[in-house]
Amino acid sequence: MLSKEQAAPESPLSSGGLFHQPKAVWAVAFACVISFMGLGLVDPILPAIASKLQATPSQVALLFSSYNLITGLAMLITGVTSSRIGPKWTMLAGMLIIVVFSALGGSAGSIWQIVWLRGGWGLGNALFIATALSAIVGLSSGGTAKAIILYEAALGLGISVGPLLGGELGSISWRGPFFGVSVLMAIGFISVMVLMPKVPKPKVRGTLKDPFRALKYPGLLTLAVTALLYNFGFFTLMAYTPFVMNLDEHGLGYVFFGWGVMLAITSVFAAPKLLNRFGTIRSMMAMLTLFAADLLIMGWFTSSKTTVILAVILAGVFLGINNTLITTAVMLAAPVERSTASAAYSFVRFLGGAVGSWLAGKLAEWFNPHVPFYFGALVVFCGVLIIYARRRYLEHIDGAEAGH
């Protein structure tokens, strides 16, 4: 399943329909929806957690920091684990860890307990995400690009539906969404256990050195650093905007539902059209530039609730397109196994999320509520400059796509 690929991409127009997939792919995609619902479920209750547990925004943001930090570090062991116990059992182990730690998070009595428990949640997330992406790509019909679109659609669906459920559960108690994630992931665990057949282990066992060796390829390194930088903006939006919109749990749920819907729609329908017309690299640069501009608008009009709400929803357009484009590019950037490329890339990008979510809250405390958005916009635009400066290392991606 996870054989070594020599950067030979399939275009989004490859044979096979997007929705004509094996049963195993749908089982993993369903679990992905539930996994990403976990992110959206928690977001509407961030202000409530701060209020109930007497925590500052930067302390609450540590829920994202510990989650992202452990997820990033754990990405280094996903290949080792998957090659020894197999992709299916690696995913199941990750899902079980999420079930346990999300339930413990709902039982926590302090902000610091939740921060530590979110780190355990991140371990499960790493084992699941890295393996799920490579499994969908490896098992799907219709080409790599269509498989990634399906993965991004699952991501968008989970992120969009999650806030609605999180808002409802959060209006009852801030603990509700944590228990909700635990129950939903338990359902996902059962679906993968029953529906997904046993997948053969890779013929070559992975090592801890594999992700670092993969980052020696300049194309993959360029994409990883770019993702690290734009994650500063992404988690400024996720971890900080709930504190400036001044909405209750229901209101935040509706806003992030709109954001997730835009992300899901554009990742499936808009990204392939832009890729075919303008190429992956040019489209990525355009979307990241527009996202940086969107953050800039949030910074300028932070005191306008309406403007921030509309800007958050609009950000879903740019992030949905970019997520599909950059994930596709990562799968094709280096002649390594897909799971190794995913692990190496995710290790770097999640570190950006770990720092960015905490730093957004601290910048607001140190300066004023506008600064986190300005800083996020600047860092995201630096990612655009890196792509432009190192575009020669990415030219083979568009060149190969044009040849198919």
Coordinates of C-alpha atoms in Angstrom, one line a residue:
M1 CA 0.0 0.0 0.0
L2 CA 2.6 2.5 1.1
S3 CA 5.2 1.7 -1.6
K4 CA 7.9 4.2 -2.4
E5 CA 6.7 6.8 -4.9
Q6 CA 9.2 8.6 -7.2
A7 CA 7.3 11.9 -7.3
A8 CA 5.1 10.9 -10.2
P9 CA 1.9 12.7 -9.6
E10 CA -1.5 12.1 -10.9
S11 CA -3.5 15.2 -11.9
P12 CA -7.0 15.9 -10.5
L13 CA -8.3 14.7 -13.9
S14 CA -6.9 11.2 -13.6
S15 CA -9.2 8.3 -14.3
G16 CA -11.7 7.3 -11.6
G17 CA -14.3 9.4 -9.9
L18 CA -13.7 11.2 -6.6
F19 CA -16.6 9.3 -4.9
H20 CA -15.9 5.9 -6.5
Q21 CA -13.7 4.7 -3.7
P22 CA -13.1 1.3 -2.0
K23 CA -14.9 0.6 1.3
A24 CA -11.6 1.0 3.3
V25 CA -11.2 4.5 2.0
W26 CA -14.6 5.5 3.2
A27 CA -14.0 4.0 6.6
V28 CA -10.8 6.0 7.1
A29 CA -12.5 9.2 5.6
F30 CA -15.3 8.8 8.1
A31 CA -12.8 8.6 11.0
C32 CA -11.0 11.6 9.6
V33 CA -14.3 13.6 9.8
I34 CA -14.7 12.7 13.5
S35 CA -11.0 13.4 14.2
F36 CA -11.2 16.9 12.8
M37 CA -14.5 17.5 14.5
G38 CA -12.4 17.4 17.7
L39 CA -10.7 20.7 16.7
G40 CA -14.0 22.5 15.9
L41 CA -15.8 21.1 18.9
V42 CA -13.4 22.7 21.4
D43 CA -13.0 26.1 19.7
P44 CA -16.4 27.6 20.7
I45 CA -15.7 27.0 24.4
L46 CA -12.3 28.7 24.7
P47 CA -13.7 31.9 26.3
A48 CA -15.8 29.7 28.6
I49 CA -12.8 27.7 29.7
A50 CA -10.9 31.0 30.4
S51 CA -13.9 32.2 32.5
K52 CA -14.6 29.1 34.4
L53 CA -11.0 28.1 35.1
Q54 CA -9.8 31.8 35.6
A55 CA -7.3 31.6 32.8
T56 CA -5.9 34.2 30.4
P57 CA -6.2 33.9 26.7
S58 CA -2.6 32.9 26.3
Q59 CA -3.0 30.2 28.9
V60 CA -6.1 28.8 27.1
A61 CA -4.1 28.9 23.9
L62 CA -1.7 26.5 25.5
L63 CA -4.4 23.9 24.8
F64 CA -3.4 24.3 21.1
S65 CA 0.3 24.6 21.9
S66 CA 0.7 21.4 23.8
Y67 CA -1.5 19.6 21.3
N68 CA 0.5 20.8 18.3
L69 CA 3.9 20.4 20.0
I70 CA 3.3 16.7 20.9
T71 CA 1.6 16.1 17.6
G72 CA 4.7 17.4 15.7
L73 CA 7.2 15.5 17.8
A74 CA 5.1 12.3 17.6
M75 CA 5.1 12.5 13.9
L76 CA 8.7 11.3 14.0
I77 CA 7.6 7.9 15.3
T78 CA 4.6 7.4 13.1
G79 CA 6.6 5.7 10.4
V80 CA 8.4 3.5 12.9
T81 CA 5.2 2.5 14.5
S82 CA 3.3 1.9 11.3
S83 CA 6.0 -0.2 9.7
R84 CA 6.0 -2.5 12.8
I85 CA 2.4 -2.9 13.7
G86 CA 0.8 -1.9 10.4
P87 CA -1.2 1.1 9.3
K88 CA -4.6 -0.1 10.6
W89 CA -3.4 -0.8 14.1
T90 CA -1.4 2.5 14.2
M91 CA -4.6 4.4 13.4
L92 CA -6.6 2.4 15.9
A93 CA -4.0 3.0 18.6
G94 CA -4.1 6.8 17.9
M95 CA -7.9 6.8 18.0
L96 CA -8.0 5.0 21.3
I97 CA -5.5 7.4 22.8
I98 CA -7.8 10.3 21.7
V99 CA -10.8 8.6 23.2
V100 CA -9.0 8.3 26.6
F101 CA -7.4 11.7 26.8
S102 CA -10.4 13.7 25.5
A103 CA -12.5 12.1 28.2
L104 CA -9.9 12.9 30.8
G105 CA -9.8 16.5 29.6
G106 CA -13.5 16.7 30.2
S107 CA -12.9 15.6 33.8
A108 CA -10.0 18.0 34.5
G109 CA -10.2 20.6 37.2
S110 CA -7.6 23.2 36.1
I111 CA -6.3 24.8 32.9
W112 CA -2.9 23.1 33.5
Q113 CA -4.4 19.6 33.7
I114 CA -6.2 20.2 30.4
V115 CA -3.0 21.5 28.8
W116 CA -1.1 18.3 29.7
L117 CA -4.0 16.1 28.7
R118 CA -4.2 17.8 25.3
G119 CA -0.6 16.8 24.8
G120 CA -1.6 13.1 25.2
W121 CA -4.5 13.9 22.8
G122 CA -1.8 15.2 20.3
L123 CA 0.1 11.9 20.5
G124 CA -3.1 10.0 19.4
N125 CA -3.7 12.7 16.7
A126 CA -0.2 12.2 15.2
L127 CA -0.6 8.4 15.0
F128 CA -3.9 8.8 13.4
I129 CA -3.4 11.7 11.0
A130 CA -0.1 10.7 9.4
T131 CA -1.3 7.1 8.8
A132 CA -4.8 8.1 7.7
L133 CA -3.5 10.4 5.0
S134 CA -1.1 7.9 3.5
A135 CA -3.7 5.2 3.8
I136 CA -6.3 7.2 1.9
V137 CA -3.8 8.0 -0.8
G138 CA -2.5 4.5 -1.0
L139 CA -5.9 2.7 -1.1
S140 CA -7.9 5.1 -3.2
S141 CA -8.8 4.9 -6.8
G142 CA -8.6 7.8 -9.2
G143 CA -5.1 9.2 -8.4
T144 CA -3.3 11.0 -5.6
A145 CA -4.9 14.4 -6.2
K146 CA -8.4 13.0 -5.9
A147 CA -7.5 11.1 -2.8
I148 CA -6.1 14.2 -1.2
I149 CA -9.2 16.2 -2.2
L150 CA -11.3 13.5 -0.4
Y151 CA -9.1 13.8 2.7
E152 CA -9.4 17.6 2.7
A153 CA -13.2 17.3 2.2
A154 CA -13.3 15.1 5.3
L155 CA -11.2 17.7 7.1
G156 CA -13.5 20.5 6.1
L157 CA -16.6 18.6 7.0
G158 CA -15.3 17.7 10.4
I159 CA -14.2 21.3 11.1
S160 CA -17.5 22.8 9.9
V161 CA -19.8 20.4 11.8
G162 CA -17.7 20.3 14.9
P163 CA -18.3 23.9 16.0
L164 CA -22.1 23.5 15.8
L165 CA -22.0 20.4 18.0
G166 CA -19.4 22.1 20.2
G167 CA -21.6 25.2 20.6
E168 CA -24.5 23.1 21.6
L169 CA -22.6 20.9 24.1
G170 CA -20.6 23.9 25.3
S171 CA -23.7 25.9 26.1
I172 CA -24.5 23.1 28.6
S173 CA -21.0 22.9 30.1
W174 CA -17.5 23.6 28.8
R175 CA -16.8 19.9 29.6
G176 CA -19.4 18.7 27.1
P177 CA -17.3 19.0 23.9
F178 CA -14.4 17.0 25.5
F179 CA -16.8 14.1 26.2
G180 CA -18.3 14.6 22.8
V181 CA -15.0 14.1 21.1
S182 CA -14.4 11.0 23.2
V183 CA -17.8 9.4 22.2
L184 CA -17.4 10.4 18.5
M185 CA -13.9 9.0 18.2
A186 CA -15.0 5.8 19.9
I187 CA -17.6 5.5 17.0
G188 CA -14.8 6.1 14.5
F189 CA -12.6 3.5 16.2
I190 CA -15.4 0.9 15.8
S191 CA -15.9 1.9 12.1
V192 CA -12.3 1.5 11.2
M193 CA -12.0 -1.7 13.2
V194 CA -15.0 -3.3 11.4
L195 CA -14.9 -1.7 7.9
M196 CA -11.2 -1.4 7.1
P197 CA -9.4 -4.6 6.1
K198 CA -6.0 -5.5 7.3
V199 CA -3.4 -3.5 5.4
P200 CA 0.0 -5.1 4.7
K201 CA 2.9 -3.6 6.6
P202 CA 5.5 -1.8 4.5
K203 CA 8.3 -4.0 3.2
V204 CA 10.9 -1.7 4.6
R205 CA 10.8 -0.9 8.3
G206 CA 10.8 2.8 9.1
T207 CA 13.4 4.5 11.4
L208 CA 13.5 7.7 13.4
K209 CA 16.0 9.1 10.8
D210 CA 13.6 8.8 7.9
P211 CA 11.7 12.1 8.4
F212 CA 15.0 14.0 8.8
R213 CA 16.4 12.4 5.7
A214 CA 13.3 13.4 3.8
L215 CA 13.7 17.0 4.8
K216 CA 17.1 17.0 3.0
Y217 CA 15.1 17.2 -0.2
P218 CA 14.8 21.0 -0.8
G219 CA 11.3 20.9 -2.2
L220 CA 9.8 19.1 0.8
L221 CA 11.8 21.3 3.2
T222 CA 10.5 24.4 1.4
L223 CA 6.9 23.3 1.8
A224 CA 7.4 22.3 5.4
V225 CA 8.9 25.7 6.4
T226 CA 6.1 27.5 4.4
A227 CA 3.5 25.5 6.4
L228 CA 5.2 26.3 9.7
L229 CA 4.9 30.0 8.9
Y230 CA 1.3 30.0 7.7
N231 CA 0.3 27.9 10.8
F232 CA 1.1 31.1 12.8
G233 CA -1.7 32.7 11.0
F234 CA -4.0 29.7 11.0
F235 CA -3.7 29.3 14.8
T236 CA -4.0 33.0 15.4
L237 CA -7.4 32.6 13.8
M238 CA -8.3 29.4 15.7
A239 CA -7.0 30.2 19.2
Y240 CA -7.3 34.0 19.3
T241 CA -10.3 35.3 17.3
P242 CA -12.8 33.7 19.8
F243 CA -11.6 36.2 22.4
V244 CA -12.2 39.3 20.2
M245 CA -15.6 38.4 18.6
N246 CA -17.4 38.6 22.0
L247 CA -19.9 35.9 21.1
D248 CA -21.3 33.1 23.2
E249 CA -20.8 29.4 22.6
H250 CA -23.6 29.2 20.0
G251 CA -22.4 32.3 18.2
L252 CA -18.8 31.1 18.0
G253 CA -20.1 27.7 16.8
Y254 CA -22.0 29.3 13.9
V255 CA -19.1 31.5 12.9
F256 CA -16.7 28.6 12.7
F257 CA -19.3 26.5 11.0
G258 CA -19.4 29.1 8.2
W259 CA -15.6 29.0 8.1
G260 CA -15.5 25.2 7.9
V261 CA -18.1 25.1 5.2
M262 CA -16.1 27.5 3.1
L263 CA -13.0 25.5 3.7
A264 CA -14.7 22.2 2.8
I265 CA -16.3 23.5 -0.4
T266 CA -13.2 25.3 -1.8
S267 CA -10.9 22.4 -0.9
V268 CA -13.0 20.1 -3.1
F269 CA -14.2 22.3 -5.9
A270 CA -12.0 25.4 -6.2
A271 CA -8.6 24.0 -5.5
P272 CA -8.5 21.6 -8.5
K273 CA -9.7 24.3 -10.9
L274 CA -6.9 26.7 -9.8
L275 CA -4.4 23.9 -9.9
N276 CA -5.3 23.0 -13.5
R277 CA -5.3 26.6 -14.7
F278 CA -2.5 28.3 -12.8
G279 CA -0.4 25.4 -11.3
T280 CA 0.1 24.4 -7.7
I281 CA 2.9 26.9 -6.8
R282 CA 1.3 30.1 -8.2
S283 CA -2.0 29.2 -6.7
M284 CA -0.4 28.6 -3.3
M285 CA 1.3 31.9 -3.4
A286 CA -1.9 33.7 -4.3
M287 CA -3.9 32.0 -1.5
L288 CA -1.3 32.7 1.1
T289 CA -1.1 36.3 0.1
L290 CA -4.9 36.7 0.3
F291 CA -4.9 35.0 3.7
A292 CA -2.2 37.4 4.9
A293 CA -4.4 40.3 3.7
D294 CA -7.4 38.8 5.5
L295 CA -5.4 38.7 8.8
L296 CA -4.3 42.3 8.1
I297 CA -8.0 43.4 7.8
M298 CA -8.8 41.6 11.1
G299 CA -5.9 43.5 12.8
W300 CA -7.1 46.9 11.4
F301 CA -10.7 46.3 12.3
T302 CA -10.3 44.2 15.5
S303 CA -12.9 46.4 17.3
S304 CA -15.6 45.7 14.6
K305 CA -17.3 42.4 15.5
T306 CA -19.0 42.2 12.1
T307 CA -15.7 42.6 10.1
V308 CA -13.9 40.0 12.2
I309 CA -16.7 37.5 11.7
L310 CA -16.8 38.0 8.0
A311 CA -13.0 37.9 7.7
V312 CA -12.9 34.6 9.7
I313 CA -15.5 33.0 7.4
L314 CA -13.7 34.3 4.3
A315 CA -10.4 32.8 5.6
G316 CA -12.0 29.4 5.1
V317 CA -11.8 30.0 1.3
F318 CA -8.1 30.7 1.2
L319 CA -7.2 28.0 3.7
G320 CA -9.4 25.4 2.1
I321 CA -7.7 25.9 -1.3
N322 CA -4.2 26.2 0.2
N323 CA -4.6 23.1 2.3
T324 CA -5.4 20.9 -0.7
L325 CA -2.7 22.5 -2.8
I326 CA 0.1 22.1 -0.3
T327 CA -0.9 18.6 0.8
T328 CA -0.9 17.6 -2.9
A329 CA 2.5 19.2 -3.3
V330 CA 4.0 17.4 -0.2
M331 CA 3.0 14.0 -1.6
L332 CA 4.9 14.8 -4.8
A333 CA 7.8 16.9 -3.5
A334 CA 10.3 14.1 -2.7
P335 CA 11.1 10.5 -3.8
V336 CA 10.2 9.0 -0.4
E337 CA 7.2 7.1 0.9
R338 CA 4.1 9.1 1.3
S339 CA 3.9 8.4 5.0
T340 CA 7.5 9.6 5.5
A341 CA 6.8 12.8 3.5
S342 CA 3.7 13.4 5.5
A343 CA 5.5 12.8 8.8
A344 CA 8.4 15.0 8.0
Y345 CA 6.2 17.9 6.7
S346 CA 3.8 17.6 9.7
F347 CA 6.7 17.5 12.2
V348 CA 7.8 21.0 11.0
R349 CA 4.4 22.6 10.5
F350 CA 2.9 21.6 13.8
L351 CA 5.7 23.3 15.6
G352 CA 4.5 26.5 14.0
G353 CA 1.0 25.9 15.4
A354 CA 2.5 25.2 18.9
V355 CA 4.3 28.6 19.0
G356 CA 1.8 30.6 17.0
S357 CA -1.3 29.8 19.1
W358 CA 0.5 30.8 22.4
L359 CA 2.2 33.8 21.0
A360 CA -1.0 35.3 19.6
G361 CA -2.4 35.5 23.2
K362 CA 0.9 36.9 24.6
L363 CA 1.2 39.6 21.9
A364 CA -2.3 40.8 22.9
E365 CA -1.3 40.9 26.5
W366 CA 2.0 42.6 25.8
F367 CA 0.7 45.2 23.3
N368 CA -2.9 45.4 22.2
P369 CA -5.6 43.2 20.5
H370 CA -4.5 44.3 17.0
V371 CA -0.9 43.1 17.1
P372 CA -1.5 39.3 16.9
F373 CA -3.3 39.7 13.6
Y374 CA -0.6 42.0 12.2
F375 CA 2.1 39.6 13.3
G376 CA 0.2 36.6 11.8
A377 CA -0.2 38.4 8.5
L378 CA 3.5 39.2 8.4
V379 CA 4.6 35.6 9.1
V380 CA 2.2 34.2 6.6
F381 CA 3.5 36.6 3.9
C382 CA 7.1 35.5 4.8
G383 CA 5.9 32.0 3.7
V384 CA 5.0 33.4 0.3
L385 CA 8.4 35.0 0.0
I386 CA 10.1 31.6 0.8
I387 CA 8.1 29.9 -1.9
Y388 CA 9.1 32.5 -4.4
A389 CA 12.7 32.5 -3.5
R390 CA 12.9 28.7 -3.6
R391 CA 10.4 28.1 -6.4
R392 CA 13.1 26.3 -8.5
Y393 CA 12.9 23.4 -6.1
L394 CA 9.2 23.1 -6.7
E395 CA 9.0 23.4 -10.4
H396 CA 9.0 19.6 -10.9
I397 CA 5.6 19.4 -9.2
D398 CA 3.8 21.6 -11.8
G399 CA 5.9 20.1 -14.6
A400 CA 4.9 16.6 -13.7
E401 CA 1.2 17.6 -13.4
A402 CA 1.3 19.3 -16.8
G403 CA 2.5 16.1 -18.3
H404 CA -0.4 14.0 -17.1

